[in-house]
Coordinates of C-alpha atoms and ligand atoms in Angstrom, one line a residue:
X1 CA 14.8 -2.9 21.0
X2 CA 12.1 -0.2 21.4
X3 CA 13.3 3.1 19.3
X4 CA 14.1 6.0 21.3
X5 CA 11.9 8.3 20.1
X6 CA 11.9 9.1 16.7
X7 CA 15.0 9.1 14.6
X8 CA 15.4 11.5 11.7
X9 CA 18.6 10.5 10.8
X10 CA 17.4 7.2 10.5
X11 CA 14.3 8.3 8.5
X12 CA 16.4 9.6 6.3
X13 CA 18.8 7.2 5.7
X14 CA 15.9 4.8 4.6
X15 CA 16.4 6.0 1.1
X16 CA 19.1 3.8 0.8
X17 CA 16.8 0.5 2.1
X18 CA 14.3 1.5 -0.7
X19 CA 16.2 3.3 -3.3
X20 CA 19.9 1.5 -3.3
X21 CA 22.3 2.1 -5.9
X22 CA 24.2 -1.0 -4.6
X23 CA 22.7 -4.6 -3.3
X24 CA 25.1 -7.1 -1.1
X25 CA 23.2 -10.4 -1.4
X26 CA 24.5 -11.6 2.0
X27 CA 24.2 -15.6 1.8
X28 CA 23.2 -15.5 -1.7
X29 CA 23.0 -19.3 -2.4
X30 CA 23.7 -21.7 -5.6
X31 CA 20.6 -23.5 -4.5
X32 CA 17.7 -22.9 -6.6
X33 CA 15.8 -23.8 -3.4
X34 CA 17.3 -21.7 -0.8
X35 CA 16.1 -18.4 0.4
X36 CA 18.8 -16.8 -0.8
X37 CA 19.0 -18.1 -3.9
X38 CA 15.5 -16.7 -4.8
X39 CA 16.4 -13.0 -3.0
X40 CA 19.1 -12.7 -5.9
X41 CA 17.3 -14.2 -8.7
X42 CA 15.0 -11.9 -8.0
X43 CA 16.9 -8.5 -8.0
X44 CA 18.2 -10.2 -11.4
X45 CA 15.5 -11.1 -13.4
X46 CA 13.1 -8.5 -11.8
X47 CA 15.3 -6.2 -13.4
X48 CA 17.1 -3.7 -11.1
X49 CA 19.4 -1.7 -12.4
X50 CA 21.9 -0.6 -9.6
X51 CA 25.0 -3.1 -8.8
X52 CA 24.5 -6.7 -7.0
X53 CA 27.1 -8.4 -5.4
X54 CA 26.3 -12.0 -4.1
X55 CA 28.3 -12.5 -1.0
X56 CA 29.1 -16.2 -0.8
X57 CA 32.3 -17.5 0.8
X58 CA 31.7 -21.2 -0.9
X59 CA 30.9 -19.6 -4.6
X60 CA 32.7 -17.8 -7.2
X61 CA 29.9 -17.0 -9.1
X62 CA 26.2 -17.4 -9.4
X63 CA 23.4 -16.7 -12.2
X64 CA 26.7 -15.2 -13.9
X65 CA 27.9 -12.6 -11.4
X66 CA 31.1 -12.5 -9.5
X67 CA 30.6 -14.0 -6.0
X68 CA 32.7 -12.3 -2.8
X69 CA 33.4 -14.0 0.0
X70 CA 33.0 -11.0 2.3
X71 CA 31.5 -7.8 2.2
X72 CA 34.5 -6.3 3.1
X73 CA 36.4 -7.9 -0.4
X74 CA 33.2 -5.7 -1.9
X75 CA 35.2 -3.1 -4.7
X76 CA 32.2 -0.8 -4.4
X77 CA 30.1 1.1 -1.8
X78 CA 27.3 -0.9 -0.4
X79 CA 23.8 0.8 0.0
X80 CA 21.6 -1.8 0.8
X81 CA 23.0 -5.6 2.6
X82 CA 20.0 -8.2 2.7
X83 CA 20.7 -10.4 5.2
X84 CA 20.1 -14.0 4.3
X85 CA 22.5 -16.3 6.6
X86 CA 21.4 -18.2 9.5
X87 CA 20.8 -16.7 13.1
X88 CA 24.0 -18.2 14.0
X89 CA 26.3 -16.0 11.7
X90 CA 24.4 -13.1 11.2
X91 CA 26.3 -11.6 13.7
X92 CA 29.8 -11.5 12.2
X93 CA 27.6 -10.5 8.9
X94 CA 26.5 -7.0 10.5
X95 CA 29.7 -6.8 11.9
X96 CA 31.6 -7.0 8.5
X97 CA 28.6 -4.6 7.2
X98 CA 29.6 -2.1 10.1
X99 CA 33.4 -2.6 9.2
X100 CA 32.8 -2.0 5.8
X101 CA 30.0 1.2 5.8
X102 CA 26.9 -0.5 4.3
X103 CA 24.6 2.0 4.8
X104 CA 21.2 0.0 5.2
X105 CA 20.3 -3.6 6.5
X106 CA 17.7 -5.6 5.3
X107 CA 17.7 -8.9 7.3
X108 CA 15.3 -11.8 6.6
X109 CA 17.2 -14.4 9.0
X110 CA 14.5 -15.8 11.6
X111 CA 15.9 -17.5 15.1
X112 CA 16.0 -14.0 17.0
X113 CA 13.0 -12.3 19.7
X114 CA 10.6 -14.5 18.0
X115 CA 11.6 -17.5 19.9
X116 CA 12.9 -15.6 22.7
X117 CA 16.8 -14.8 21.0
X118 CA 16.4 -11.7 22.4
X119 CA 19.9 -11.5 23.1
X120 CA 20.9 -12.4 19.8
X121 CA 18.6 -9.5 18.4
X122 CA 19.8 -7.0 20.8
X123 CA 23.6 -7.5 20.3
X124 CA 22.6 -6.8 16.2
X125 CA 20.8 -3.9 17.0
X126 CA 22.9 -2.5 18.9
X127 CA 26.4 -3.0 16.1
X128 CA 23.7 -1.3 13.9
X129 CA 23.1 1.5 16.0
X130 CA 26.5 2.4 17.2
X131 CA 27.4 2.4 13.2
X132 CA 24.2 4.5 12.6
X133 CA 23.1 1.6 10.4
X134 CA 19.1 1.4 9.9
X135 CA 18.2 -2.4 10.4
X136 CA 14.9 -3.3 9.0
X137 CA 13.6 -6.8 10.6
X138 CA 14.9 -9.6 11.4
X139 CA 12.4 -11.9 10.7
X140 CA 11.3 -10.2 7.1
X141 CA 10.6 -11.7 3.2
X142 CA 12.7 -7.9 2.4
X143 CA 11.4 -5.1 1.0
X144 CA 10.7 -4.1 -2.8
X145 CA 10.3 -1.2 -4.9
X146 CA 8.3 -1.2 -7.9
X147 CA 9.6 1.9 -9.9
X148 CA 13.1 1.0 -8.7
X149 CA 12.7 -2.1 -9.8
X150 CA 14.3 -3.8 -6.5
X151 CA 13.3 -6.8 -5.6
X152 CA 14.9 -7.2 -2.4
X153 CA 12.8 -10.2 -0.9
X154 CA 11.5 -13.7 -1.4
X155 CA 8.6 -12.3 -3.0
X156 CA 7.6 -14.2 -6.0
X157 CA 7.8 -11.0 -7.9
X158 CA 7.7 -7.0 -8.1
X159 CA 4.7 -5.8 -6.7
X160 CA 2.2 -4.2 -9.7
X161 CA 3.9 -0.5 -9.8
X162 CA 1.4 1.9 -7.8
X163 CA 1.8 4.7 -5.3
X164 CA 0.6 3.3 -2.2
X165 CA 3.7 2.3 0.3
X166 CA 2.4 -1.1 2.1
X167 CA 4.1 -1.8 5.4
X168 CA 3.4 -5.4 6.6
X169 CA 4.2 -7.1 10.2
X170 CA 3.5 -10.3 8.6
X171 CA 5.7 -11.4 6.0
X172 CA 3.4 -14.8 4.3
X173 CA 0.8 -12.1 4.1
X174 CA 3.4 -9.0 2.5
X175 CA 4.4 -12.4 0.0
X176 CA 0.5 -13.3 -0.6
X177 CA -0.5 -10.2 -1.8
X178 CA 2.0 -9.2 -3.9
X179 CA -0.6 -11.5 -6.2
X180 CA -3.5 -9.6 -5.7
X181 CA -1.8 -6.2 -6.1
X182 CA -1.3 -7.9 -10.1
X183 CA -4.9 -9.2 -9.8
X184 CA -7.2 -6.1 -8.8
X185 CA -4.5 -3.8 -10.0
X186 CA -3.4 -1.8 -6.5
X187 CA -0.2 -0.5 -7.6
X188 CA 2.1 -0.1 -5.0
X189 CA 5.0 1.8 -4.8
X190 CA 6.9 0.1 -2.4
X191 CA 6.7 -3.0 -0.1
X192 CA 8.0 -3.2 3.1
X193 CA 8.1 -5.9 5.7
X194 CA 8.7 -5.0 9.1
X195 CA 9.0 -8.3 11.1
X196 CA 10.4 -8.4 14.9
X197 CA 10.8 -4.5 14.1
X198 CA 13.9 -4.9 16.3
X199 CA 15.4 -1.5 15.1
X200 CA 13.2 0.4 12.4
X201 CA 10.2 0.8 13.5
X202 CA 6.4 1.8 11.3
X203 CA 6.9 5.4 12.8
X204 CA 10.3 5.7 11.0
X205 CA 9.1 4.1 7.8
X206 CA 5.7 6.6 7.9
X207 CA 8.2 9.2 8.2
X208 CA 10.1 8.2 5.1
X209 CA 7.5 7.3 2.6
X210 CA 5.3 10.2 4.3
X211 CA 7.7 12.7 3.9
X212 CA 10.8 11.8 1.6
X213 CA 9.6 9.5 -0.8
X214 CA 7.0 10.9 -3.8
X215 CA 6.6 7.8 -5.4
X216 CA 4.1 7.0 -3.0
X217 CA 1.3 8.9 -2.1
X218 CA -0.5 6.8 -0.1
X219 CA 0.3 4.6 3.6
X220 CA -1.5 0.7 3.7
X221 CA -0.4 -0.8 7.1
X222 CA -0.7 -4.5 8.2
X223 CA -0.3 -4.1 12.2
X224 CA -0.3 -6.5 14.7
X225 CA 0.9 -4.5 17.8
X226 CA 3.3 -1.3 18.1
X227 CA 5.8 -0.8 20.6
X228 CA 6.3 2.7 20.1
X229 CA 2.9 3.8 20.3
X230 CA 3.4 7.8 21.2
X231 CA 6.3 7.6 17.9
X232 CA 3.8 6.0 15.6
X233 CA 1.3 8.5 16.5
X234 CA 3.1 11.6 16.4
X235 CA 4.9 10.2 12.5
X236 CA 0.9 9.7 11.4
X237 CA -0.1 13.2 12.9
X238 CA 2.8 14.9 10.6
X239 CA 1.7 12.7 7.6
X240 CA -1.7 12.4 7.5
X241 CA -2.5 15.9 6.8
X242 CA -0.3 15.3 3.4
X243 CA -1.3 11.4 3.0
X244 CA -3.7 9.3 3.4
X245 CA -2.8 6.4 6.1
X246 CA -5.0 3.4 6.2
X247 CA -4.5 0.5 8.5
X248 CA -5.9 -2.9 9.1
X249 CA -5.3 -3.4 13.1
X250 CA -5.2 -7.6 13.3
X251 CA -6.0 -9.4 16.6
X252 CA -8.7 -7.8 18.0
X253 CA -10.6 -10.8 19.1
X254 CA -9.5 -12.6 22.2
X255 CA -8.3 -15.7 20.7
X256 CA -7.3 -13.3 17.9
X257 CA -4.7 -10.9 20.6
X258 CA -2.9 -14.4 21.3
X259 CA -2.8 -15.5 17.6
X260 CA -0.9 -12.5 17.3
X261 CA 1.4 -12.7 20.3
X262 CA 2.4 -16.0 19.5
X263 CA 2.9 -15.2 15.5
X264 CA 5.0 -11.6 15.9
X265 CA 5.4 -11.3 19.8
X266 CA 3.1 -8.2 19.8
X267 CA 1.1 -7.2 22.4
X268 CA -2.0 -6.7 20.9
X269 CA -3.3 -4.6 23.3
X270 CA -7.3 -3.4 23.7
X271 CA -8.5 -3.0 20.5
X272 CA -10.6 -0.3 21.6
X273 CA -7.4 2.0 22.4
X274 CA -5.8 1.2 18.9
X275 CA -9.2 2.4 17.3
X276 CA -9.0 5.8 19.5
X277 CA -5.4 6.2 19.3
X278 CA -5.9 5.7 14.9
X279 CA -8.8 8.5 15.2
X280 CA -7.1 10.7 16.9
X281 CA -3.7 10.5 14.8
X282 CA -5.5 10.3 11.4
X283 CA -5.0 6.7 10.4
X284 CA -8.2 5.3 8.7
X285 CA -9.0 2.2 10.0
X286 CA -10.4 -0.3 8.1
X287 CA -11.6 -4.4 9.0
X288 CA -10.3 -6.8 6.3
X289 CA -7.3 -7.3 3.9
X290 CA -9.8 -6.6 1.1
X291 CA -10.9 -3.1 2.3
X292 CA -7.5 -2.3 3.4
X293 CA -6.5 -2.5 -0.3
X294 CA -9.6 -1.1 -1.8
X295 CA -9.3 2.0 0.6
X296 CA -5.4 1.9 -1.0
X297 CA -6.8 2.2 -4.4
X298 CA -9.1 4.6 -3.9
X299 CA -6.9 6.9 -1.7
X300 CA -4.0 6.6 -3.8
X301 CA -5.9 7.2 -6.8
X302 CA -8.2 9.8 -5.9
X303 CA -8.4 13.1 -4.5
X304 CA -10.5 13.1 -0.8
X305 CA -14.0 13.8 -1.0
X306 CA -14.8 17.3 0.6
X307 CA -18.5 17.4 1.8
X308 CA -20.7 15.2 2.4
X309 CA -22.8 14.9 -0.8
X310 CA -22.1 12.0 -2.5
X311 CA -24.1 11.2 -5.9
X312 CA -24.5 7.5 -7.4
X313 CA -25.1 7.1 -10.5
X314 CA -26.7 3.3 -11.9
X315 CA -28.4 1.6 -14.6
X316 CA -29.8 -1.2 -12.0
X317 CA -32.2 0.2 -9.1
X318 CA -30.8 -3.1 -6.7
X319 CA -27.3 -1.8 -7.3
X320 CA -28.5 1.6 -6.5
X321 CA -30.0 0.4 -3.1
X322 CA -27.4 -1.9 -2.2
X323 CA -25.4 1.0 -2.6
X324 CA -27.2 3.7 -0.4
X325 CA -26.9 0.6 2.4
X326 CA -23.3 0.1 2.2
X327 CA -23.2 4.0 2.2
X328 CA -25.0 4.5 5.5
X329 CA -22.7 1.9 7.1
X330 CA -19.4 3.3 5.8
X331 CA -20.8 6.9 7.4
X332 CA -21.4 8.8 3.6
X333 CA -25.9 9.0 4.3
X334 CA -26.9 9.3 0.8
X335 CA -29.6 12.6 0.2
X336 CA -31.5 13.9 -2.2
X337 CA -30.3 15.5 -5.6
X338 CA -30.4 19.1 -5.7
X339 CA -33.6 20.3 -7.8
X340 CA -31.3 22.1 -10.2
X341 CA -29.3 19.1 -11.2
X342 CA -32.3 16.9 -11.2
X343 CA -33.7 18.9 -14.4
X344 CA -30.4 18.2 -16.2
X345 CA -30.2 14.4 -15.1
X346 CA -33.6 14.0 -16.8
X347 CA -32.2 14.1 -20.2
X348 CA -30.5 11.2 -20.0
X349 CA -33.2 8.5 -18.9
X350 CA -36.2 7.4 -19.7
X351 CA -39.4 8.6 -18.3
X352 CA -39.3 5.7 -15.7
X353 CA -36.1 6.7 -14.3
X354 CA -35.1 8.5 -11.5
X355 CA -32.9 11.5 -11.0
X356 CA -33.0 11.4 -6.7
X357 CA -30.1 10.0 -5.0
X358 CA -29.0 7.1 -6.5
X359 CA -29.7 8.5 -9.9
X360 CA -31.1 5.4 -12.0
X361 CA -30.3 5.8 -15.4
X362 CA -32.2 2.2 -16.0
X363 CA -31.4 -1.3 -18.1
X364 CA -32.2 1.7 -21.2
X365 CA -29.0 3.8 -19.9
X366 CA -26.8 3.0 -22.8
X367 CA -23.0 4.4 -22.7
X368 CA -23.8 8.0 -24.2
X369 CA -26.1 7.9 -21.3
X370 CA -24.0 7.4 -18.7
X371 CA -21.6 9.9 -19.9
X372 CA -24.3 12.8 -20.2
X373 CA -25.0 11.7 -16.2
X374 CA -21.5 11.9 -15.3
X375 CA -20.5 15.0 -16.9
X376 CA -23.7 17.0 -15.3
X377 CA -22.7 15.4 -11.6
X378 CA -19.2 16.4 -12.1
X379 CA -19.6 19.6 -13.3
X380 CA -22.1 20.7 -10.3
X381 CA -20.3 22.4 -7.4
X382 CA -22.9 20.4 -5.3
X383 CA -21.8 17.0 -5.8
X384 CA -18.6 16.1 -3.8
X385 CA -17.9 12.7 -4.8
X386 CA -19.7 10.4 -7.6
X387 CA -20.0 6.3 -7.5
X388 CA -20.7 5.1 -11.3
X389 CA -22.4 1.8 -10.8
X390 CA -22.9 -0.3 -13.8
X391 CA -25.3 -3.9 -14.1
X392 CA -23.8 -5.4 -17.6
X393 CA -26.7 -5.4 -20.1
X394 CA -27.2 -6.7 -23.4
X395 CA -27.6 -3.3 -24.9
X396 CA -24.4 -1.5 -23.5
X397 CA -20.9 -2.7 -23.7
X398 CA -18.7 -2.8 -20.6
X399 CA -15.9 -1.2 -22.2
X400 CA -18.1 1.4 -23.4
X401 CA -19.4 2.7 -20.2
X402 CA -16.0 2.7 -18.8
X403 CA -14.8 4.6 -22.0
X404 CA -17.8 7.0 -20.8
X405 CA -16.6 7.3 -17.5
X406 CA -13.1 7.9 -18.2
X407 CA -13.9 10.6 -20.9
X408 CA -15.3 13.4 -18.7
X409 CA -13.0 12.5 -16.3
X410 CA -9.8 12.9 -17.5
X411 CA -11.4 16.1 -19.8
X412 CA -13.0 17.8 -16.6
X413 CA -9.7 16.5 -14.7
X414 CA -12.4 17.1 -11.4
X415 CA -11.1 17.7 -8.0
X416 CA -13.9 15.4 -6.7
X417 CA -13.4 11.7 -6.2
X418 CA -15.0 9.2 -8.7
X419 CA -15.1 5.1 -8.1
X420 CA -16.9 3.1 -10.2
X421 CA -18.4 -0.7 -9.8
X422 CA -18.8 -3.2 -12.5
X423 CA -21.1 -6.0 -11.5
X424 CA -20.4 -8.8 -14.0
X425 CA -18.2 -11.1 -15.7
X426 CA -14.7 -11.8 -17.2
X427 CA -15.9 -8.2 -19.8
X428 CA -16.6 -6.1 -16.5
X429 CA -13.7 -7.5 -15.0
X430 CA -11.5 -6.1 -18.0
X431 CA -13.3 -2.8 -18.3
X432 CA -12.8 -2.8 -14.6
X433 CA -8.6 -3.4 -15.3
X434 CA -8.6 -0.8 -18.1
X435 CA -10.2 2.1 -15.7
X436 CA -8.3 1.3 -12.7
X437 CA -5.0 1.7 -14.9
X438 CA -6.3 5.3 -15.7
X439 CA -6.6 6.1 -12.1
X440 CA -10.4 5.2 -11.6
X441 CA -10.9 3.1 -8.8
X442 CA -13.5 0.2 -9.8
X443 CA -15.0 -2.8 -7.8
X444 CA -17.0 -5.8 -8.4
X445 CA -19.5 -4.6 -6.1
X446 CA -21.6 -1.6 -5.1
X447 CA -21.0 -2.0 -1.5
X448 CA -16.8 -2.5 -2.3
X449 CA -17.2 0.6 -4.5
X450 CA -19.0 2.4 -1.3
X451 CA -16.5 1.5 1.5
X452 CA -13.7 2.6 -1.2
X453 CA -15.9 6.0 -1.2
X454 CA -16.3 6.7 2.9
X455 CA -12.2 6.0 2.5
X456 CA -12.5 9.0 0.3
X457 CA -15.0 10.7 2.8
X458 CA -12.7 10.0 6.0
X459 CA -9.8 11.2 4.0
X460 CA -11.5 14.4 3.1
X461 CA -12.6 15.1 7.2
X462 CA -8.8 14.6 8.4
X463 CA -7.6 16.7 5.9
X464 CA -10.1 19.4 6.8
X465 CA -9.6 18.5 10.7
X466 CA -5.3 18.9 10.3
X467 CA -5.6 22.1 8.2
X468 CA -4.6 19.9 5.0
X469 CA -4.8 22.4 1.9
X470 CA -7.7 22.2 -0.3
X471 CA -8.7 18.7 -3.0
X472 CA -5.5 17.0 -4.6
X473 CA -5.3 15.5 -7.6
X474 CA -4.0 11.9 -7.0
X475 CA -4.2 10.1 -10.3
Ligands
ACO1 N1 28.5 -15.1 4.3 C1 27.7 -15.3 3.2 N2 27.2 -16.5 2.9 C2 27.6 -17.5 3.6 C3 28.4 -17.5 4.7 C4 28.9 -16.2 5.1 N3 29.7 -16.0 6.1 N4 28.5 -18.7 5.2 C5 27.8 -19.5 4.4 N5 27.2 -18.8 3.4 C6 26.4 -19.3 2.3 C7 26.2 -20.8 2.4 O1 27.2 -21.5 1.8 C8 24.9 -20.9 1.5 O2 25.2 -20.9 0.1 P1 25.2 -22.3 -0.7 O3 23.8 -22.8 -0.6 O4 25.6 -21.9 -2.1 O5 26.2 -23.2 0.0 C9 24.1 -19.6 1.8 O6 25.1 -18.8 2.5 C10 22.9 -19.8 2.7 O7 23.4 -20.5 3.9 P2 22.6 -21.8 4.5 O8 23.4 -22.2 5.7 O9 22.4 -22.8 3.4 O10 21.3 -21.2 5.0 P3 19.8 -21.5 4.5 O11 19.6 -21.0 3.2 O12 19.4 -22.9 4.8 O13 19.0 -20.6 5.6 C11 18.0 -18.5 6.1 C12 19.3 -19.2 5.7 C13 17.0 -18.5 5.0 C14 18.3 -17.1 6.5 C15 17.4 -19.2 7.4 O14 18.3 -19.3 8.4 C16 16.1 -18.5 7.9 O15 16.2 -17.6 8.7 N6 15.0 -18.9 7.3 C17 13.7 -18.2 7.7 C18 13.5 -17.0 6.9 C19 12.1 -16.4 7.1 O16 11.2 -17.1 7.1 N7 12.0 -15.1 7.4 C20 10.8 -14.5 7.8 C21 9.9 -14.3 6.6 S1 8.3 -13.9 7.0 C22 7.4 -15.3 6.7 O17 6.9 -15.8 7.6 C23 7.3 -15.8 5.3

């Protein structure tokens, strides 16, 4: 049921969805196999701290806790019910929830808009909205929350902790990459899956991890369609001058608009309009699940890159020009090095090296090297944001160069973004790990490392178009 404009009360009360004191496992199962069997075991072993109740009217107990058969035989309050009963009794569920004061739904239970219940969905919505209950989904995997430890979903696990908020209208895709936040380390702070949005809708949630939730510092959105187009605007024209939003608009082809009417019921609409409508609201839009979490990771790392003079700094002159390609694309046109920080580049390459834009240290840049580059670019009021590329070579360790790049970073602590590519193996891929754990957003790529960078760029114009204060330090 489309909101009615946007609901601060509501926004508000979202603290208990994400940050419950209290979970009510509604139709938490003894089946190892069942839905809501996993939703439990996961608050359980994921390690959340605040009170579980399973609700379970054919169990006294499960994994060792005290089953109730009702909500409403709950001794406690209840901040957060996750709904996980069929369609067919969900119903008298949010009932009893309303009856007893739960504060926040979360409901997973399918069988409602999506294959045209819409009755069924409306007459929950509406229970939840006379008892000025939010109601995130139906239709969702749940919703987690790394610091909170709250795994309140049939995720496999907690999402790796991190300060970007992802918000996903498809919930196999919110599941899937759980595993790549672990596997390129983009922490998240929070997960949310948003499903037939039949009550909360993204502008609310915006609003709440925008505006009320500092764990999270940047917005990643999966959309399909929106319902509430002038709400989601206006929620990403209060946040985005405080926090970067990034979205990855899906359907966009023709086949793609039905895929997606057919999968969430959205209307897809032009794609054309959902690209203005992002510009002008200060959502960055982005093209693939991949860039969507790289911009994360850089944006939620990193301060946004004021200017337009961005310097690259390589040991390998391919890297280099894949690089100034991949820049011109993303919008960031790569120019010549001032003459004043040429001279000081010079001292740390060989005579065949080259202190223009990219700077090429050469295969001779060794780790000392590098950090001699890196200190100079950061130090110079000229440069606003600086891509470390590094080729591995025989003569310089991985792990040393990203020991070189962290150094002057976390000494000069500089208001400028940095990203850094490793191009390698399994010991690039670790070195990667150990920088992007200290706040340095690195990539297998140069081009990766680029697109992170124009994130960066974009960032650093809509913070300069809004009246956004000065750089932030995000790490
Ligand atoms: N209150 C609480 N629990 C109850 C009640 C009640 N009134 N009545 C029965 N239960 C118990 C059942 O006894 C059962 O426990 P048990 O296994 O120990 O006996 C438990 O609740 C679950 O009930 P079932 O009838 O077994 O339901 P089942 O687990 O088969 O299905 C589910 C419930 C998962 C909600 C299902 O209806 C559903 O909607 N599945 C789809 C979920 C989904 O995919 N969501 C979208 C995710 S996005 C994506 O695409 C991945």
């Amino acid at each position: 049921m489309r909101i009615p404009g946007i609901r601060e009360d509501v926004v508000e009360k979202l603290k208990f969805m994400f940050e419950p004191d209290s979970v009510a496992v509604v139709g938490a199962s003894r089946d190892p196999e069942k839905i809501g069997y996993q939703c439990l075991r996961n608050l359980v072993e994921g390690g959340y701290e605040g009170r579980i109740y399973p609700i379970n009217p054919n169990a006294s107990e499960i994994m060792g806790l005290k089953c109730f058969p009702s909500v409403l035989e709950v001794p406690g309050e209840i901040d957060l019910a996750l709904i996980v009963v069929p369609a067919k009794i969900a119903k008298r569920a949010v009932e009893d929830c309303a009856r007893k004061g739960v504060k926040a739904i979360a409901m997973i239970t399918a069988g409602f808009s999506e294959i045209g219940n819409k009755e069924g969905e409306d007459e929950i919505v509406r229970i939840c909205r006379e008892n000025g209950i939010p109601l995130l989904g139906p239709n969702i995997v749940g919703i987690a929350n790394s610091w909170k430890k709250c795994n309140a979903s049939f995720c496999q696990s907690l999402p790796y902790a991190g300060k970007t908020a992802f918000i996903s209208q498809s919930g196999a895709l919110a599941i899937a990459l759980i595993g790549w936040t672990w596997l390129y380390r983009v922490g998240l702070s929070s997960m949310a899956s948003i499903g037939n949005k039949a009550d909360v809708d993204f502008s609310e949630l915006i609003l709440y991890f925008g505006e009320r939730d500092e764990r999270t510092n940047c917005i990643a959105m999966y959309i399909e369609g929106l319902d509430a187009g002038p709400e989601f605007m206006e929620a990403c024209r209060r946040v985005s001058p405080k926090k970067p939003l990034v979205a990855l608009k899906a359907g966009k082809s023709e086949r793609g608009v039905a895929a997606a009417a057919s999968h969430t019921g959205s209307l897809a609409g032009a794609p054309l309009i959902y690209s203005a409508a992002f510009k002008q609201c200060g959502v960055i839009e982005v093209n693939s699940l991949i860039e969507l979490f790289d911009s994360a990771l850089a944006l939620s790392l990193q301060p946004p890159m004021l200017g337009d003079f961005p310097l690259i700094i390589t040991n390998g002159g391919g890297a280099g020009v894949c690089a100034t390609d991949a820049a011109e694309r993303y919008g960031i046109p790569i120019s010549d090095t001032p003459p004043d920080l040429r001279e000081s580049l010079r001292k740390y390459m060989p005579e065949f090296g080259s202190p223009k834009n990219p700077v090429d240290i050469t295969g001779m840049g060794t780790a000392d090297k590098y950090e001699g580059a890196i200190r100079e670019a950061l130090a110079h009021p000229g440069v606003n944001g600086l891509a470390v590329l590094y080729c591995h070579t025989a003569i310089t360790s991985p792990m040393g160069v990203a020991e070189a790049i962290y150094r002057p970073y976390s000494e000069l602590k500089p208001q400028k973004p940095i990203v850094a590519a490793f191009i390698g193996g399994s010991e690039c891929e670790e070195a990667s790990s150990w920088l992007k754990e200290r706040g340095i957003p690195t990539f297998p790529s140069p081009e990766r490392a680029m697109r992170a960078l124009s994130a960066l760029r974009a960032y650093g114009k809509i913070r300069e178009r809004f009246g956004g204060a000065g750089a932030i330090k995000r790490a």
